[in-house]
Amino acid sequence: MREKWKRRRGYVKLHIAVDVKSKKIVSLEVTDESVGDSKEFKPLIEKASERGVVAKVYADTAYDTRANFNLLHSLNAEAAIKPRKNSSTKARGSPLRAKTVRAFLLNPKAWKDSVSYGLRWMAETCNSTMKRTLGEYIRAIHPLHIIQEMKIKCLTYNIITAWRTV
């Protein structure tokens, strides 16, 4: 349709925080394509911490910022955020990030094993399951309705997940 009518509507991004044990979505943010993943980290973690204690956060390289590490340090949460390959080992205001970068650069495989980095895929599994079971398209047009539709899809996913474990 974009090619036929020469009109681009953009797309919606769903940022989620998933509980690794229960595989349920504990917080979510809906944005347009212009918002970066790292900007939504703080609201996700703050909403998740309202529902319970955040002990450990698994995230990919997109979330590798000093502010994100400092937020986790203030919450006494362990950071399992993969640093970028060209990361500096200097603290520059974030000792937790510097410690993580040093451990990662020393031996990436040992770091991944020590923090159980593979559990990060729970969020990817959640995204994939939602798309396969509930569809990846949105019917709503109005921005508020788009957000409501995404929240309903997440709630439905949580109900399905709870039903599967019973």
XYZ file of N, CA and C in Angstrom:
498
model
N 0.820 -1.195 0.000
C 0.000 0.000 0.000
C 0.867 1.263 0.000
N 2.006 1.186 0.700
C 2.884 2.352 0.727
C 3.342 2.730 -0.671
N 3.679 1.711 -1.474
C 4.145 1.981 -2.831
C 3.007 2.475 -3.720
N 1.828 1.904 -3.549
C 0.700 2.259 -4.394
C 0.239 3.692 -4.155
N 0.085 4.085 -2.884
C -0.457 5.399 -2.564
C 0.620 6.422 -2.218
N 1.864 6.029 -2.235
C 3.004 6.933 -1.949
C 2.841 7.614 -0.591
N 2.393 6.835 0.377
C 2.179 7.390 1.696
C 2.783 6.457 2.740
N 3.581 7.024 3.614
C 4.201 6.233 4.669
C 3.591 6.630 6.004
N 3.039 5.666 6.712
C 2.387 5.955 7.992
C 3.308 5.745 9.176
N 4.445 5.090 8.993
C 5.329 4.810 10.111
C 4.915 3.541 10.823
N 5.620 3.238 11.871
C 5.281 2.042 12.626
C 5.367 2.317 14.116
N 4.853 1.395 14.889
C 4.776 1.522 16.338
C 5.789 0.567 16.961
N 6.469 1.037 18.002
C 7.416 0.188 18.716
C 6.838 -0.160 20.082
N 6.941 -1.409 20.436
C 6.519 -1.866 21.754
C 7.774 -2.208 22.546
N 8.025 -1.483 23.610
C 9.156 -1.734 24.504
C 8.589 -2.479 25.710
N 9.151 -3.645 26.023
C 8.605 -4.437 27.121
C 9.694 -4.861 28.096
N 9.275 -5.079 29.340
C 10.117 -5.703 30.358
C 9.415 -6.999 30.736
N 10.152 -8.105 30.680
C 9.582 -9.425 30.897
C 10.203 -10.058 32.136
N 9.351 -10.658 32.970
C 9.841 -11.432 34.109
C 10.363 -12.761 33.565
N 11.630 -13.057 33.833
C 12.275 -14.233 33.261
C 11.641 -15.521 33.784
N 11.264 -15.541 35.037
C 10.716 -16.778 35.627
C 9.300 -17.063 35.147
N 8.420 -16.084 35.230
C 7.015 -16.317 34.866
C 6.743 -16.086 33.382
N 7.678 -15.459 32.670
C 7.558 -15.135 31.245
C 6.404 -14.179 30.959
N 6.035 -13.370 31.958
C 4.966 -12.391 31.793
C 5.550 -11.001 31.569
N 4.798 -10.165 30.881
C 5.181 -8.774 30.667
C 4.865 -8.009 31.949
N 5.869 -7.356 32.528
C 5.653 -6.617 33.775
C 5.543 -5.113 33.546
N 6.068 -4.610 32.440
C 5.874 -3.204 32.087
C 6.046 -3.038 30.586
N 5.424 -1.983 30.060
C 5.502 -1.743 28.626
C 5.406 -0.257 28.329
N 5.973 0.112 27.206
C 5.882 1.470 26.663
C 5.633 1.343 25.165
N 4.750 2.155 24.646
C 4.445 2.172 23.218
C 4.898 3.511 22.658
N 5.739 3.471 21.619
C 6.269 4.689 21.002
C 6.223 4.553 19.483
N 6.595 5.630 18.802
C 6.736 5.529 17.353
C 8.182 5.161 17.031
N 8.488 5.049 15.748
C 9.804 4.557 15.340
C 10.945 5.524 15.634
N 10.649 6.774 15.940
C 11.711 7.758 16.160
C 12.342 7.654 17.548
N 11.716 6.958 18.481
C 12.216 6.855 19.851
C 13.166 5.673 19.957
N 14.355 5.923 20.488
C 15.345 4.868 20.659
C 15.047 3.981 21.851
N 15.577 2.776 21.814
C 15.344 1.815 22.886
C 15.882 2.305 24.223
N 17.042 2.901 24.227
C 17.694 3.315 25.463
C 16.896 4.372 26.222
N 16.169 5.211 25.497
C 15.366 6.261 26.136
C 14.212 5.683 26.954
N 13.740 4.510 26.595
C 12.597 3.901 27.270
C 13.008 2.973 28.413
N 14.298 2.829 28.650
C 14.789 1.929 29.693
C 14.327 2.361 31.080
N 14.497 3.630 31.398
C 14.146 4.123 32.736
C 12.659 3.938 33.051
N 11.740 4.370 32.173
C 10.319 4.153 32.487
C 9.961 2.672 32.642
N 10.563 1.814 31.829
C 10.280 0.386 31.934
C 10.712 -0.171 33.284
N 11.925 0.165 33.698
C 12.462 -0.366 34.950
C 11.707 0.220 36.141
N 11.367 1.499 36.077
C 10.633 2.111 37.188
C 9.249 1.484 37.353
N 8.548 1.235 36.247
C 7.240 0.590 36.331
C 7.365 -0.846 36.829
N 8.409 -1.546 36.388
C 8.618 -2.923 36.836
C 8.953 -2.967 38.319
N 9.705 -1.975 38.797
C 10.073 -1.959 40.218
C 8.881 -1.621 41.107
N 7.868 -0.961 40.564
C 6.637 -0.710 41.321
C 5.872 -2.005 41.590
N 6.001 -2.964 40.681
C 5.283 -4.236 40.814
C 6.037 -5.244 41.676
N 7.333 -5.022 41.881
C 8.141 -5.942 42.671
C 9.604 -5.559 42.596
N 10.423 -6.323 43.274
C 11.856 -6.043 43.318
C 12.501 -6.459 42.002
N 13.281 -5.560 41.429
C 14.040 -5.854 40.220
C 15.429 -6.267 40.676
N 15.733 -7.557 40.568
C 17.016 -8.063 41.054
C 18.087 -8.041 39.971
N 17.699 -8.324 38.731
C 18.665 -8.405 37.646
C 17.991 -7.979 36.357
N 18.723 -7.249 35.529
C 18.170 -6.772 34.257
C 19.051 -7.279 33.129
N 18.430 -8.000 32.193
C 19.106 -8.497 31.003
C 18.743 -7.576 29.850
N 19.748 -7.078 29.134
C 19.469 -6.187 28.005
C 20.601 -6.276 26.991
N 20.292 -5.916 25.759
C 21.321 -5.965 24.733
C 22.092 -4.654 24.661
N 22.934 -4.535 23.672
C 23.851 -3.401 23.540
C 23.125 -2.072 23.365
N 21.902 -2.076 22.892
C 21.156 -0.833 22.694
C 20.943 -0.083 24.013
N 21.003 -0.788 25.133
C 20.751 -0.185 26.441
C 22.040 0.132 27.197
N 23.173 0.071 26.534
C 24.474 0.305 27.157
C 24.749 1.809 27.278
N 24.240 2.420 28.361
C 24.539 3.825 28.651
C 24.860 3.963 30.139
N 25.583 5.003 30.474
C 25.934 5.243 31.872
C 24.686 5.490 32.720
N 23.735 6.213 32.176
C 22.505 6.518 32.916
C 21.747 5.236 33.270
N 21.702 4.283 32.349
C 21.007 3.033 32.622
C 21.715 2.223 33.705
N 23.035 2.180 33.646
C 23.798 1.472 34.680
C 23.633 2.157 36.032
N 23.636 3.486 36.036
C 23.464 4.215 37.300
C 22.070 3.979 37.889
N 21.053 3.888 37.035
C 19.700 3.593 37.504
C 19.659 2.223 38.182
N 20.275 1.236 37.560
C 20.301 -0.102 38.149
C 21.082 -0.127 39.451
N 22.160 0.640 39.507
C 22.946 0.723 40.735
C 22.118 1.331 41.868
N 21.317 2.347 41.541
C 20.475 2.979 42.565
C 19.367 2.041 43.058
N 18.961 1.090 42.227
C 17.934 0.120 42.608
C 18.531 -1.158 43.199
N 19.866 -1.192 43.319
C 20.583 -2.384 43.800
C 20.290 -3.604 42.936
N 20.174 -3.381 41.643
C 19.910 -4.465 40.699
C 21.194 -4.809 39.958
N 21.345 -6.082 39.655
C 22.513 -6.525 38.897
C 22.287 -6.211 37.417
N 23.329 -5.719 36.752
C 23.219 -5.352 35.346
C 23.823 -6.432 34.467
N 23.023 -7.025 33.615
C 23.496 -7.976 32.614
C 23.262 -7.348 31.248
N 23.860 -6.170 31.074
C 23.734 -5.417 29.824
C 25.037 -5.574 29.064
N 24.939 -6.081 27.849
C 26.143 -6.309 27.044
C 26.714 -4.974 26.590
N 27.995 -4.703 26.915
C 28.613 -3.445 26.480
C 28.960 -3.478 24.989
N 29.108 -2.285 24.434
C 29.544 -2.185 23.043
C 31.003 -2.630 22.931
N 31.404 -3.044 21.743
C 32.768 -3.551 21.549
C 33.823 -2.484 21.769
N 33.503 -1.233 21.461
C 34.488 -0.151 21.584
C 34.334 0.624 22.888
N 33.752 0.008 23.922
C 33.492 0.692 25.191
C 34.786 1.002 25.935
N 34.772 2.133 26.617
C 35.908 2.539 27.439
C 35.804 1.864 28.807
N 36.953 1.502 29.370
C 36.969 0.867 30.687
C 37.015 1.889 31.814
N 37.033 3.173 31.475
C 37.038 4.220 32.496
C 35.623 4.430 33.026
N 35.527 4.789 34.295
C 34.227 4.911 34.946
C 33.419 6.076 34.385
N 33.981 7.260 34.326
C 33.301 8.462 33.817
C 31.890 8.622 34.390
N 31.769 8.446 35.692
C 30.483 8.658 36.347
C 29.653 7.413 36.541
N 30.134 6.252 36.099
C 29.380 5.014 36.274
C 30.323 3.853 36.584
N 30.649 3.660 37.861
C 31.553 2.566 38.232
C 31.009 1.179 37.873
N 29.683 0.989 37.963
C 29.094 -0.300 37.619
C 29.307 -0.629 36.146
N 29.149 0.371 35.279
C 29.372 0.147 33.849
C 30.831 -0.174 33.581
N 31.745 0.553 34.221
C 33.175 0.304 34.028
C 33.535 -1.118 34.451
N 32.984 -1.566 35.556
C 33.240 -2.929 36.041
C 32.713 -3.963 35.042
N 31.530 -3.723 34.514
C 30.935 -4.632 33.531
C 31.756 -4.657 32.246
N 32.188 -3.501 31.783
C 32.970 -3.422 30.548
C 34.293 -4.166 30.708
N 34.964 -3.964 31.854
C 36.243 -4.658 32.087
C 36.058 -6.172 32.078
N 35.017 -6.642 32.755
C 34.765 -8.087 32.800
C 34.433 -8.626 31.412
N 33.662 -7.873 30.647
C 33.270 -8.318 29.308
C 34.471 -8.343 28.365
N 35.286 -7.294 28.372
C 36.433 -7.229 27.461
C 37.508 -8.245 27.819
N 37.604 -8.599 29.090
C 38.594 -9.579 29.523
C 38.282 -10.953 28.938
N 37.010 -11.370 29.026
C 36.601 -12.667 28.487
C 35.082 -12.638 28.242
N 34.665 -12.313 27.021
C 33.227 -12.175 26.736
C 32.416 -13.433 27.047
N 32.940 -14.605 26.702
C 32.188 -15.839 26.946
C 32.020 -16.092 28.443
N 33.068 -15.877 29.218
C 32.980 -16.074 30.668
C 31.999 -15.079 31.282
N 32.000 -13.832 30.782
C 31.057 -12.826 31.292
C 29.621 -13.253 31.012
N 29.367 -13.697 29.769
C 28.015 -14.121 29.402
C 27.550 -15.284 30.274
N 28.441 -16.221 30.547
C 28.090 -17.355 31.406
C 27.862 -16.915 32.847
N 28.682 -15.984 33.333
C 28.579 -15.563 34.736
C 27.293 -14.798 35.032
N 26.788 -14.069 34.058
C 25.547 -13.299 34.280
C 24.320 -13.976 33.673
N 24.494 -15.163 33.081
C 23.399 -15.889 32.420
C 22.757 -15.015 31.347
N 23.592 -14.460 30.480
C 23.136 -13.506 29.474
C 22.113 -14.106 28.507
N 22.109 -15.418 28.349
C 21.170 -16.073 27.442
C 19.712 -15.894 27.842
N 19.459 -15.567 29.107
C 18.083 -15.356 29.555
C 17.470 -14.093 28.956
N 18.293 -13.249 28.346
C 17.785 -12.050 27.683
C 16.794 -12.425 26.574
N 16.909 -13.613 26.061
C 16.056 -14.028 24.963
C 14.602 -14.239 25.372
N 14.319 -14.191 26.678
C 12.923 -14.301 27.117
C 12.080 -13.165 26.538
N 12.656 -11.963 26.471
C 11.925 -10.831 25.895
C 11.705 -11.044 24.396
N 12.706 -11.583 23.712
C 12.560 -11.866 22.280
C 11.527 -12.963 22.055
N 11.522 -13.960 22.928
C 10.536 -15.036 22.846
C 9.130 -14.484 23.055
N 9.003 -13.577 24.002
C 7.716 -12.937 24.273
C 7.232 -12.176 23.035
N 8.108 -11.386 22.434
C 7.747 -10.641 21.216
C 7.303 -11.584 20.108
N 8.071 -12.635 19.893
C 7.763 -13.591 18.834
C 6.431 -14.280 19.086
N 6.194 -14.693 20.330
C 4.947 -15.369 20.673
C 3.754 -14.445 20.470
N 3.902 -13.189 20.887
C 2.804 -12.228 20.693
C 2.486 -12.041 19.219
N 3.514 -11.909 18.392
C 3.290 -11.705 16.959
C 2.629 -12.916 16.320
N 3.059 -14.133 16.726
C 2.496 -15.344 16.129
C 1.062 -15.602 16.579
N 0.775 -15.372 17.850
C -0.564 -15.695 18.352
C -1.573 -14.572 18.160
N -1.138 -13.324 18.299
C -2.071 -12.193 18.259
C -1.934 -11.336 17.015
N -0.970 -11.625 16.178
C -0.761 -10.862 14.952
C 0.151 -9.675 15.183
N 0.852 -9.262 14.149
C 1.784 -8.150 14.303
C 1.251 -6.836 13.763
N 0.003 -6.818 13.350
C -0.595 -5.594 12.826
C -1.578 -5.005 13.818
N -1.785 -3.710 13.693
C -2.701 -2.997 14.569
C -3.838 -2.457 13.716
N -5.040 -2.583 14.221
C -6.206 -2.095 13.482
C -6.537 -0.645 13.817
N -6.155 -0.206 15.005
C -6.497 1.146 15.458
C -5.755 2.203 14.628
N -6.362 3.375 14.539
C -5.761 4.478 13.793
C -5.378 5.621 14.729
N -6.234 5.943 15.653
C -5.980 7.037 16.598
C -4.854 6.634 17.560
N -3.911 7.543 17.859
C -2.773 7.201 18.725
C -3.157 6.620 20.090
N -4.188 7.162 20.723
C -4.602 6.619 22.023
C -5.164 5.206 21.886
N -5.855 4.959 20.800
C -6.414 3.634 20.571
C -5.315 2.630 20.227
N -4.275 3.099 19.565
C -3.134 2.226 19.264
C -2.502 1.749 20.572
N -2.309 2.676 21.506
C -1.721 2.320 22.798
C -2.633 1.337 23.532
N -3.933 1.594 23.513
C -4.881 0.685 24.164
C -4.838 -0.705 23.535
N -4.772 -0.744 22.221
C -4.730 -2.034 21.536
C -3.467 -2.807 21.900
N -2.338 -2.111 21.980
C -1.088 -2.774 22.358
C -1.155 -3.278 23.802
N -1.750 -2.504 24.702
C -1.899 -2.945 26.094
C -2.807 -4.157 26.189
N -3.857 -4.172 25.395
C -4.767 -5.317 25.384
C -4.056 -6.561 24.872
N -3.226 -6.401 23.842
C -2.461 -7.537 23.325
C -1.512 -8.077 24.395
N -0.869 -7.175 25.137
C 0.043 -7.607 26.198
C -0.704 -8.305 27.326
N -1.859 -7.774 27.686
C -2.680 -8.410 28.716
C -3.135 -9.795 28.256
N -3.543 -9.892 27.011
C -3.952 -11.184 26.449
C -2.786 -12.165 26.460
N -1.605 -11.690 26.106
C -0.410 -12.546 26.143
C -0.172 -13.053 27.565
N -0.284 -12.169 28.564
C -0.081 -12.578 29.958
C -1.110 -13.620 30.390
N -2.352 -13.461 29.962
C -3.393 -14.428 30.297
C -3.096 -15.776 29.646
N -2.706 -15.754 28.380
C -2.360 -16.992 27.680
C -1.173 -17.664 28.364
N -0.173 -16.897 28.735
C 1.012 -17.444 29.393
C 0.651 -18.062 30.736
N -0.197 -17.393 31.505
C -0.626 -17.935 32.797
C -1.431 -19.216 32.593
N -2.243 -19.252 31.566
C -3.061 -20.433 31.285
C -2.198 -21.625 30.897
N -1.115 -21.367 30.155
C -0.217 -22.460 29.718
C 0.498 -23.103 30.896
N 0.817 -22.327 31.918
C 1.582 -22.859 33.045
C 0.722 -23.589 34.067
N -0.595 -23.496 33.934
C -1.490 -24.169 34.894
C -1.602 -25.633 34.564
